[in-house]
Amino acid sequence: MCLAVPGKVLDIEERDGTRMATVDFGGVVKEVCLEYVPDLQVGEYAIVHVGFALQRLDEESARQTLALFEELGLLQEEFGDPWEAAGAPPGWDEADAAPGSAPAPAPAAAVGDAAREANR
């Protein structure tokens, strides 16, 4: 599943003629293209999808959305290590994990159920 996730712009630079930003998604930091929102500034929030900032967002909305995504486990699903998830044995449960290891992503059906519950 691909989400549009709110993030806070930490730094902006131009690379090869393209405006790029370092963006914090609730603790996960990624590089993002700012070409669709060229006037976005450091400290502002944006909705980001597949590496592109699409729209400016106010801080309160961004924080609420990140908190909900975290609660639903969607940030781990969106930004988790795909190699780790692919290597998990069938039926693996995070209760089986060693302390400090990353949790397994929730099955898509469970995430959909949780999202439907949150929207009620």
PDB file of N, CA and C in Angstrom, residues 2-51:
ATOM      1  N   CYS A   2       0.577   2.205  -0.787  1.00  0.00           N
ATOM      2  CA  CYS A   2       1.305   3.469  -0.780  1.00  0.00           C
ATOM      3  C   CYS A   2       0.405   4.538  -0.188  1.00  0.00           C
ATOM      4  N   LEU A   3       0.939   5.248   0.772  1.00  0.00           N
ATOM      5  CA  LEU A   3       0.197   6.311   1.425  1.00  0.00           C
ATOM      6  C   LEU A   3       0.770   7.665   1.043  1.00  0.00           C
ATOM      7  N   ALA A   4      -0.048   8.690   1.166  1.00  0.00           N
ATOM      8  CA  ALA A   4       0.447  10.059   1.138  1.00  0.00           C
ATOM      9  C   ALA A   4       0.648  10.412   2.610  1.00  0.00           C
ATOM     10  N   VAL A   5       1.895  10.654   2.993  1.00  0.00           N
ATOM     11  CA  VAL A   5       2.256  10.815   4.397  1.00  0.00           C
ATOM     12  C   VAL A   5       2.723  12.242   4.653  1.00  0.00           C
ATOM     13  N   PRO A   6       2.239  12.858   5.756  1.00  0.00           N
ATOM     14  CA  PRO A   6       2.729  14.200   6.076  1.00  0.00           C
ATOM     15  C   PRO A   6       4.131  14.150   6.650  1.00  0.00           C
ATOM     16  N   GLY A   7       4.934  15.138   6.295  1.00  0.00           N
ATOM     17  CA  GLY A   7       6.290  15.218   6.813  1.00  0.00           C
ATOM     18  C   GLY A   7       6.720  16.664   6.966  1.00  0.00           C
ATOM     19  N   LYS A   8       7.714  16.874   7.840  1.00  0.00           N
ATOM     20  CA  LYS A   8       8.237  18.210   8.105  1.00  0.00           C
ATOM     21  C   LYS A   8       9.542  18.404   7.343  1.00  0.00           C
ATOM     22  N   VAL A   9       9.638  19.511   6.630  1.00  0.00           N
ATOM     23  CA  VAL A   9      10.830  19.829   5.849  1.00  0.00           C
ATOM     24  C   VAL A   9      11.943  20.264   6.799  1.00  0.00           C
ATOM     25  N   LEU A  10      13.055  19.535   6.765  1.00  0.00           N
ATOM     26  CA  LEU A  10      14.202  19.836   7.619  1.00  0.00           C
ATOM     27  C   LEU A  10      15.262  20.657   6.906  1.00  0.00           C
ATOM     28  N   ASP A  11      15.416  20.409   5.618  1.00  0.00           N
ATOM     29  CA  ASP A  11      16.488  21.041   4.856  1.00  0.00           C
ATOM     30  C   ASP A  11      16.098  21.044   3.378  1.00  0.00           C
ATOM     31  N   ILE A  12      16.525  22.070   2.654  1.00  0.00           N
ATOM     32  CA  ILE A  12      16.232  22.163   1.227  1.00  0.00           C
ATOM     33  C   ILE A  12      17.529  22.470   0.484  1.00  0.00           C
ATOM     34  N   GLU A  13      17.711  21.809  -0.657  1.00  0.00           N
ATOM     35  CA  GLU A  13      18.865  22.086  -1.522  1.00  0.00           C
ATOM     36  C   GLU A  13      18.472  21.805  -2.962  1.00  0.00           C
ATOM     37  N   GLU A  14      19.239  22.353  -3.867  1.00  0.00           N
ATOM     38  CA  GLU A  14      19.023  22.079  -5.275  1.00  0.00           C
ATOM     39  C   GLU A  14      20.058  21.069  -5.739  1.00  0.00           C
ATOM     40  N   ARG A  15      19.593  20.019  -6.400  1.00  0.00           N
ATOM     41  CA  ARG A  15      20.475  18.985  -6.927  1.00  0.00           C
ATOM     42  C   ARG A  15      20.178  18.789  -8.394  1.00  0.00           C
ATOM     43  N   ASP A  16      21.175  19.044  -9.218  1.00  0.00           N
ATOM     44  CA  ASP A  16      21.033  18.867 -10.671  1.00  0.00           C
ATOM     45  C   ASP A  16      19.803  19.596 -11.207  1.00  0.00           C
ATOM     46  N   GLY A  17      19.552  20.808 -10.689  1.00  0.00           N
ATOM     47  CA  GLY A  17      18.433  21.608 -11.157  1.00  0.00           C
ATOM     48  C   GLY A  17      17.091  21.241 -10.560  1.00  0.00           C
ATOM     49  N   THR A  18      17.064  20.331  -9.604  1.00  0.00           N
ATOM     50  CA  THR A  18      15.819  19.901  -8.971  1.00  0.00           C
ATOM     51  C   THR A  18      15.840  20.285  -7.500  1.00  0.00           C
ATOM     52  N   ARG A  19      14.778  20.918  -7.034  1.00  0.00           N
ATOM     53  CA  ARG A  19      14.668  21.306  -5.635  1.00  0.00           C
ATOM     54  C   ARG A  19      14.308  20.070  -4.816  1.00  0.00           C
ATOM     55  N   MET A  20      15.184  19.713  -3.862  1.00  0.00           N
ATOM     56  CA  MET A  20      15.009  18.522  -3.037  1.00  0.00           C
ATOM     57  C   MET A  20      15.010  18.918  -1.563  1.00  0.00           C
ATOM     58  N   ALA A  21      14.328  18.115  -0.744  1.00  0.00           N
ATOM     59  CA  ALA A  21      14.261  18.388   0.692  1.00  0.00           C
ATOM     60  C   ALA A  21      14.534  17.117   1.477  1.00  0.00           C
ATOM     61  N   THR A  22      15.078  17.312   2.654  1.00  0.00           N
ATOM     62  CA  THR A  22      15.161  16.253   3.648  1.00  0.00           C
ATOM     63  C   THR A  22      13.912  16.422   4.501  1.00  0.00           C
ATOM     64  N   VAL A  23      13.099  15.365   4.605  1.00  0.00           N
ATOM     65  CA  VAL A  23      11.803  15.454   5.275  1.00  0.00           C
ATOM     66  C   VAL A  23      11.713  14.404   6.373  1.00  0.00           C
ATOM     67  N   ASP A  24      11.180  14.821   7.524  1.00  0.00           N
ATOM     68  CA  ASP A  24      11.003  13.945   8.687  1.00  0.00           C
ATOM     69  C   ASP A  24       9.551  13.496   8.749  1.00  0.00           C
ATOM     70  N   PHE A  25       9.349  12.186   8.691  1.00  0.00           N
ATOM     71  CA  PHE A  25       8.020  11.577   8.783  1.00  0.00           C
ATOM     72  C   PHE A  25       7.875  10.913  10.143  1.00  0.00           C
ATOM     73  N   GLY A  26       7.804  11.688  11.194  1.00  0.00           N
ATOM     74  CA  GLY A  26       7.638  11.116  12.533  1.00  0.00           C
ATOM     75  C   GLY A  26       8.809  10.254  12.951  1.00  0.00           C
ATOM     76  N   GLY A  27      10.011  10.660  12.608  1.00  0.00           N
ATOM     77  CA  GLY A  27      11.209   9.915  12.995  1.00  0.00           C
ATOM     78  C   GLY A  27      11.898   9.210  11.847  1.00  0.00           C
ATOM     79  N   VAL A  28      11.225   9.034  10.740  1.00  0.00           N
ATOM     80  CA  VAL A  28      11.824   8.451   9.540  1.00  0.00           C
ATOM     81  C   VAL A  28      12.160   9.608   8.606  1.00  0.00           C
ATOM     82  N   VAL A  29      13.422   9.721   8.210  1.00  0.00           N
ATOM     83  CA  VAL A  29      13.869  10.836   7.382  1.00  0.00           C
ATOM     84  C   VAL A  29      14.152  10.329   5.963  1.00  0.00           C
ATOM     85  N   LYS A  30      13.573  11.019   4.980  1.00  0.00           N
ATOM     86  CA  LYS A  30      13.722  10.636   3.569  1.00  0.00           C
ATOM     87  C   LYS A  30      13.983  11.873   2.719  1.00  0.00           C
ATOM     88  N   GLU A  31      14.519  11.646   1.519  1.00  0.00           N
ATOM     89  CA  GLU A  31      14.705  12.705   0.534  1.00  0.00           C
ATOM     90  C   GLU A  31      13.425  12.815  -0.296  1.00  0.00           C
ATOM     91  N   VAL A  32      13.002  14.061  -0.566  1.00  0.00           N
ATOM     92  CA  VAL A  32      11.733  14.308  -1.248  1.00  0.00           C
ATOM     93  C   VAL A  32      11.929  15.386  -2.312  1.00  0.00           C
ATOM     94  N   CYS A  33      11.309  15.216  -3.457  1.00  0.00           N
ATOM     95  CA  CYS A  33      11.330  16.209  -4.530  1.00  0.00           C
ATOM     96  C   CYS A  33      10.271  17.276  -4.248  1.00  0.00           C
ATOM     97  N   LEU A  34      10.658  18.556  -4.395  1.00  0.00           N
ATOM     98  CA  LEU A  34       9.746  19.672  -4.122  1.00  0.00           C
ATOM     99  C   LEU A  34       9.234  20.343  -5.392  1.00  0.00           C
ATOM    100  N   GLU A  35       9.401  19.749  -6.540  1.00  0.00           N
ATOM    101  CA  GLU A  35       9.027  20.405  -7.797  1.00  0.00           C
ATOM    102  C   GLU A  35       7.536  20.722  -7.895  1.00  0.00           C
ATOM    103  N   TYR A  36       6.667  19.972  -7.229  1.00  0.00           N
ATOM    104  CA  TYR A  36       5.226  20.253  -7.289  1.00  0.00           C
ATOM    105  C   TYR A  36       4.805  21.324  -6.282  1.00  0.00           C
ATOM    106  N   VAL A  37       5.649  21.597  -5.289  1.00  0.00           N
ATOM    107  CA  VAL A  37       5.373  22.622  -4.275  1.00  0.00           C
ATOM    108  C   VAL A  37       6.649  23.463  -4.133  1.00  0.00           C
ATOM    109  N   PRO A  38       6.975  24.246  -5.161  1.00  0.00           N
ATOM    110  CA  PRO A  38       8.272  24.915  -5.200  1.00  0.00           C
ATOM    111  C   PRO A  38       8.484  25.984  -4.134  1.00  0.00           C
ATOM    112  N   ASP A  39       7.424  26.500  -3.533  1.00  0.00           N
ATOM    113  CA  ASP A  39       7.581  27.551  -2.524  1.00  0.00           C
ATOM    114  C   ASP A  39       7.602  27.009  -1.096  1.00  0.00           C
ATOM    115  N   LEU A  40       7.621  25.689  -0.931  1.00  0.00           N
ATOM    116  CA  LEU A  40       7.677  25.081   0.401  1.00  0.00           C
ATOM    117  C   LEU A  40       8.985  25.473   1.081  1.00  0.00           C
ATOM    118  N   GLN A  41       8.923  25.783   2.375  1.00  0.00           N
ATOM    119  CA  GLN A  41      10.080  26.263   3.118  1.00  0.00           C
ATOM    120  C   GLN A  41      10.448  25.313   4.262  1.00  0.00           C
ATOM    121  N   VAL A  42      11.685  25.419   4.745  1.00  0.00           N
ATOM    122  CA  VAL A  42      12.141  24.651   5.912  1.00  0.00           C
ATOM    123  C   VAL A  42      11.207  24.957   7.075  1.00  0.00           C
ATOM    124  N   GLY A  43      10.802  23.903   7.787  1.00  0.00           N
ATOM    125  CA  GLY A  43       9.911  24.045   8.936  1.00  0.00           C
ATOM    126  C   GLY A  43       8.449  23.822   8.600  1.00  0.00           C
ATOM    127  N   GLU A  44       8.098  23.866   7.313  1.00  0.00           N
ATOM    128  CA  GLU A  44       6.714  23.638   6.911  1.00  0.00           C
ATOM    129  C   GLU A  44       6.469  22.140   6.723  1.00  0.00           C
ATOM    130  N   TYR A  45       5.189  21.774   6.674  1.00  0.00           N
ATOM    131  CA  TYR A  45       4.781  20.390   6.481  1.00  0.00           C
ATOM    132  C   TYR A  45       4.173  20.223   5.094  1.00  0.00           C
ATOM    133  N   ALA A  46       4.315  19.025   4.553  1.00  0.00           N
ATOM    134  CA  ALA A  46       3.737  18.713   3.251  1.00  0.00           C
ATOM    135  C   ALA A  46       3.240  17.278   3.251  1.00  0.00           C
ATOM    136  N   ILE A  47       2.279  17.031   2.393  1.00  0.00           N
ATOM    137  CA  ILE A  47       1.834  15.668   2.116  1.00  0.00           C
ATOM    138  C   ILE A  47       2.779  15.131   1.044  1.00  0.00           C
ATOM    139  N   VAL A  48       3.358  13.955   1.278  1.00  0.00           N
ATOM    140  CA  VAL A  48       4.333  13.371   0.356  1.00  0.00           C
ATOM    141  C   VAL A  48       3.839  12.006  -0.104  1.00  0.00           C
ATOM    142  N   HIS A  49       3.927  11.789  -1.399  1.00  0.00           N
ATOM    143  CA  HIS A  49       3.550  10.489  -1.976  1.00  0.00           C
ATOM    144  C   HIS A  49       4.633  10.085  -2.961  1.00  0.00           C
ATOM    145  N   VAL A  50       5.112   8.875  -2.837  1.00  0.00           N
ATOM    146  CA  VAL A  50       6.160   8.277  -3.667  1.00  0.00           C
ATOM    147  C   VAL A  50       7.322   9.239  -3.931  1.00  0.00           C
ATOM    148  N   GLY A  51       7.741   9.941  -2.881  1.00  0.00           N
ATOM    149  CA  GLY A  51       8.922  10.782  -2.978  1.00  0.00           C
ATOM    150  C   GLY A  51       8.696  12.185  -3.492  1.00  0.00           C
TER     151      GLY A  51
END
